[in-house]
Amino acid sequence: MTALPPLPGRPTVSVVVPVGHASAAVLETTVAAALQPEVDEVVLAVGPSGDDTHAVARDLAARHPRVRVVDNPTGRTPSALNRA
């Protein structure tokens, strides 16, 4: 039997946040809570919104290199998780 290769020292950790309608007011706090030292990336899957949620998400990604934004045109959580 062939030995398996060694596991990496630490697994990559991604936090996926399905961002719903009118989330601009809580998005900064949510990202701040998710940006722990052991987290490699925070992916914001942003759905349709009538407020400035998209702008806030883009601003967070511009300020934090570990934050990425993906569109979630359906606004549904399963779609957000798949797109992220």
mmCIF file with all atom_site columns, C-alpha atoms in Angstrom:
data_model
loop_
_atom_site.group_PDB
_atom_site.id
_atom_site.type_symbol
_atom_site.label_atom_id
_atom_site.label_alt_id
_atom_site.label_comp_id
_atom_site.label_asym_id
_atom_site.label_entity_id
_atom_site.label_seq_id
_atom_site.pdbx_PDB_ins_code
_atom_site.Cartn_x
_atom_site.Cartn_y
_atom_site.Cartn_z
_atom_site.occupancy
_atom_site.B_iso_or_equiv
_atom_site.pdbx_formal_charge
_atom_site.auth_seq_id
_atom_site.auth_comp_id
_atom_site.auth_asym_id
_atom_site.auth_atom_id
_atom_site.pdbx_PDB_model_num
ATOM 1  C CA . MET A 1 1  ? 0.000   0.000  0.000  1.00 0.00 ? 1  MET A CA 1
ATOM 2  C CA . THR A 1 2  ? 1.302   3.448  -0.928 1.00 0.00 ? 2  THR A CA 1
ATOM 3  C CA . ALA A 1 3  ? 1.606   5.986  1.847  1.00 0.00 ? 3  ALA A CA 1
ATOM 4  C CA . LEU A 1 4  ? -0.508  9.109  1.560  1.00 0.00 ? 4  LEU A CA 1
ATOM 5  C CA . PRO A 1 5  ? 1.273   12.452 1.217  1.00 0.00 ? 5  PRO A CA 1
ATOM 6  C CA . PRO A 1 6  ? 1.497   14.455 4.435  1.00 0.00 ? 6  PRO A CA 1
ATOM 7  C CA . LEU A 1 7  ? -1.320  16.869 5.193  1.00 0.00 ? 7  LEU A CA 1
ATOM 8  C CA . PRO A 1 8  ? -0.547  20.586 5.114  1.00 0.00 ? 8  PRO A CA 1
ATOM 9  C CA . GLY A 1 9  ? 0.235   22.200 8.431  1.00 0.00 ? 9  GLY A CA 1
ATOM 10 C CA . ARG A 1 10 ? -2.970  24.171 8.463  1.00 0.00 ? 10 ARG A CA 1
ATOM 11 C CA . PRO A 1 11 ? -6.010  23.895 6.188  1.00 0.00 ? 11 PRO A CA 1
ATOM 12 C CA . THR A 1 12 ? -7.219  26.870 4.211  1.00 0.00 ? 12 THR A CA 1
ATOM 13 C CA . VAL A 1 13 ? -10.199 28.524 5.885  1.00 0.00 ? 13 VAL A CA 1
ATOM 14 C CA . SER A 1 14 ? -12.822 30.437 3.922  1.00 0.00 ? 14 SER A CA 1
ATOM 15 C CA . VAL A 1 15 ? -15.860 32.125 5.430  1.00 0.00 ? 15 VAL A CA 1
ATOM 16 C CA . VAL A 1 16 ? -18.757 32.474 2.992  1.00 0.00 ? 16 VAL A CA 1
ATOM 17 C CA . VAL A 1 17 ? -21.346 35.130 3.799  1.00 0.00 ? 17 VAL A CA 1
ATOM 18 C CA . PRO A 1 18 ? -24.603 35.109 1.816  1.00 0.00 ? 18 PRO A CA 1
ATOM 19 C CA . VAL A 1 19 ? -25.425 38.822 1.849  1.00 0.00 ? 19 VAL A CA 1
ATOM 20 C CA . GLY A 1 20 ? -29.135 39.507 1.672  1.00 0.00 ? 20 GLY A CA 1
ATOM 21 C CA . HIS A 1 21 ? -31.371 42.425 0.885  1.00 0.00 ? 21 HIS A CA 1
ATOM 22 C CA . ALA A 1 22 ? -30.617 45.703 2.719  1.00 0.00 ? 22 ALA A CA 1
ATOM 23 C CA . SER A 1 23 ? -27.539 44.449 4.577  1.00 0.00 ? 23 SER A CA 1
ATOM 24 C CA . ALA A 1 24 ? -25.402 47.580 4.255  1.00 0.00 ? 24 ALA A CA 1
ATOM 25 C CA . ALA A 1 25 ? -25.890 48.574 7.895  1.00 0.00 ? 25 ALA A CA 1
ATOM 26 C CA . VAL A 1 26 ? -24.525 45.296 9.300  1.00 0.00 ? 26 VAL A CA 1
ATOM 27 C CA . LEU A 1 27 ? -22.006 44.286 6.652  1.00 0.00 ? 27 LEU A CA 1
ATOM 28 C CA . GLU A 1 28 ? -18.977 46.031 8.152  1.00 0.00 ? 28 GLU A CA 1
ATOM 29 C CA . THR A 1 29 ? -19.587 44.456 11.569 1.00 0.00 ? 29 THR A CA 1
ATOM 30 C CA . THR A 1 30 ? -20.124 41.046 9.992  1.00 0.00 ? 30 THR A CA 1
ATOM 31 C CA . VAL A 1 31 ? -16.855 41.205 8.051  1.00 0.00 ? 31 VAL A CA 1
ATOM 32 C CA . ALA A 1 32 ? -14.940 42.482 11.077 1.00 0.00 ? 32 ALA A CA 1
ATOM 33 C CA . ALA A 1 33 ? -16.181 39.495 13.085 1.00 0.00 ? 33 ALA A CA 1
ATOM 34 C CA . ALA A 1 34 ? -15.248 37.066 10.303 1.00 0.00 ? 34 ALA A CA 1
ATOM 35 C CA . LEU A 1 35 ? -11.724 38.428 9.721  1.00 0.00 ? 35 LEU A CA 1
ATOM 36 C CA . GLN A 1 36 ? -10.060 36.327 12.404 1.00 0.00 ? 36 GLN A CA 1
ATOM 37 C CA . PRO A 1 37 ? -6.333  35.531 12.110 1.00 0.00 ? 37 PRO A CA 1
ATOM 38 C CA . GLU A 1 38 ? -7.029  31.902 11.157 1.00 0.00 ? 38 GLU A CA 1
ATOM 39 C CA . VAL A 1 39 ? -9.395  32.913 8.327  1.00 0.00 ? 39 VAL A CA 1
ATOM 40 C CA . ASP A 1 40 ? -7.721  33.081 4.914  1.00 0.00 ? 40 ASP A CA 1
ATOM 41 C CA . GLU A 1 41 ? -10.596 34.704 3.036  1.00 0.00 ? 41 GLU A CA 1
ATOM 42 C CA . VAL A 1 42 ? -14.086 36.081 3.523  1.00 0.00 ? 42 VAL A CA 1
ATOM 43 C CA . VAL A 1 43 ? -16.298 35.732 0.452  1.00 0.00 ? 43 VAL A CA 1
ATOM 44 C CA . LEU A 1 44 ? -19.317 38.024 0.300  1.00 0.00 ? 44 LEU A CA 1
ATOM 45 C CA . ALA A 1 45 ? -21.958 36.607 -2.042 1.00 0.00 ? 45 ALA A CA 1
ATOM 46 C CA . VAL A 1 46 ? -24.074 39.712 -2.572 1.00 0.00 ? 46 VAL A CA 1
ATOM 47 C CA . GLY A 1 47 ? -27.657 39.402 -3.727 1.00 0.00 ? 47 GLY A CA 1
ATOM 48 C CA . PRO A 1 48 ? -29.996 42.082 -5.099 1.00 0.00 ? 48 PRO A CA 1
ATOM 49 C CA . SER A 1 49 ? -30.539 44.992 -2.735 1.00 0.00 ? 49 SER A CA 1
ATOM 50 C CA . GLY A 1 50 ? -32.223 48.376 -2.775 1.00 0.00 ? 50 GLY A CA 1
ATOM 51 C CA . ASP A 1 51 ? -29.683 50.032 -0.498 1.00 0.00 ? 51 ASP A CA 1
ATOM 52 C CA . ASP A 1 52 ? -25.927 50.495 -0.938 1.00 0.00 ? 52 ASP A CA 1
ATOM 53 C CA . THR A 1 53 ? -25.033 46.929 0.079  1.00 0.00 ? 53 THR A CA 1
ATOM 54 C CA . HIS A 1 54 ? -23.042 46.364 -3.138 1.00 0.00 ? 54 HIS A CA 1
ATOM 55 C CA . ALA A 1 55 ? -21.031 49.558 -2.628 1.00 0.00 ? 55 ALA A CA 1
ATOM 56 C CA . VAL A 1 56 ? -20.283 48.681 1.005  1.00 0.00 ? 56 VAL A CA 1
ATOM 57 C CA . ALA A 1 57 ? -19.170 45.181 -0.009 1.00 0.00 ? 57 ALA A CA 1
ATOM 58 C CA . ARG A 1 58 ? -16.878 46.540 -2.745 1.00 0.00 ? 58 ARG A CA 1
ATOM 59 C CA . ASP A 1 59 ? -15.414 49.080 -0.301 1.00 0.00 ? 59 ASP A CA 1
ATOM 60 C CA . LEU A 1 60 ? -14.701 46.322 2.238  1.00 0.00 ? 60 LEU A CA 1
ATOM 61 C CA . ALA A 1 61 ? -12.967 44.255 -0.453 1.00 0.00 ? 61 ALA A CA 1
ATOM 62 C CA . ALA A 1 62 ? -10.877 47.273 -1.465 1.00 0.00 ? 62 ALA A CA 1
ATOM 63 C CA . ARG A 1 63 ? -9.787  47.852 2.139  1.00 0.00 ? 63 ARG A CA 1
ATOM 64 C CA . HIS A 1 64 ? -9.229  44.228 3.178  1.00 0.00 ? 64 HIS A CA 1
ATOM 65 C CA . PRO A 1 65 ? -7.149  42.005 0.887  1.00 0.00 ? 65 PRO A CA 1
ATOM 66 C CA . ARG A 1 66 ? -8.753  38.856 2.348  1.00 0.00 ? 66 ARG A CA 1
ATOM 67 C CA . VAL A 1 67 ? -12.290 39.952 1.384  1.00 0.00 ? 67 VAL A CA 1
ATOM 68 C CA . ARG A 1 68 ? -13.741 38.984 -2.014 1.00 0.00 ? 68 ARG A CA 1
ATOM 69 C CA . VAL A 1 69 ? -17.114 39.861 -3.517 1.00 0.00 ? 69 VAL A CA 1
ATOM 70 C CA . VAL A 1 70 ? -19.133 37.655 -5.852 1.00 0.00 ? 70 VAL A CA 1
ATOM 71 C CA . ASP A 1 71 ? -22.538 38.423 -7.335 1.00 0.00 ? 71 ASP A CA 1
ATOM 72 C CA . ASN A 1 72 ? -25.518 36.344 -6.334 1.00 0.00 ? 72 ASN A CA 1
ATOM 73 C CA . PRO A 1 73 ? -28.191 37.514 -8.787 1.00 0.00 ? 73 PRO A CA 1
ATOM 74 C CA . THR A 1 74 ? -30.883 35.187 -7.401 1.00 0.00 ? 74 THR A CA 1
ATOM 75 C CA . GLY A 1 75 ? -30.483 36.386 -3.823 1.00 0.00 ? 75 GLY A CA 1
ATOM 76 C CA . ARG A 1 76 ? -31.031 32.823 -2.616 1.00 0.00 ? 76 ARG A CA 1
ATOM 77 C CA . THR A 1 77 ? -28.733 31.318 0.005  1.00 0.00 ? 77 THR A CA 1
ATOM 78 C CA . PRO A 1 78 ? -28.016 28.051 -1.844 1.00 0.00 ? 78 PRO A CA 1
ATOM 79 C CA . SER A 1 79 ? -27.030 30.046 -4.943 1.00 0.00 ? 79 SER A CA 1
ATOM 80 C CA . ALA A 1 80 ? -24.815 32.293 -2.808 1.00 0.00 ? 80 ALA A CA 1
ATOM 81 C CA . LEU A 1 81 ? -22.985 29.305 -1.361 1.00 0.00 ? 81 LEU A CA 1
ATOM 82 C CA . ASN A 1 82 ? -22.501 27.758 -4.805 1.00 0.00 ? 82 ASN A CA 1
ATOM 83 C CA . ARG A 1 83 ? -21.244 30.988 -6.386 1.00 0.00 ? 83 ARG A CA 1
ATOM 84 C CA . ALA A 1 84 ? -18.811 31.615 -3.537 1.00 0.00 ? 84 ALA A CA 1
#
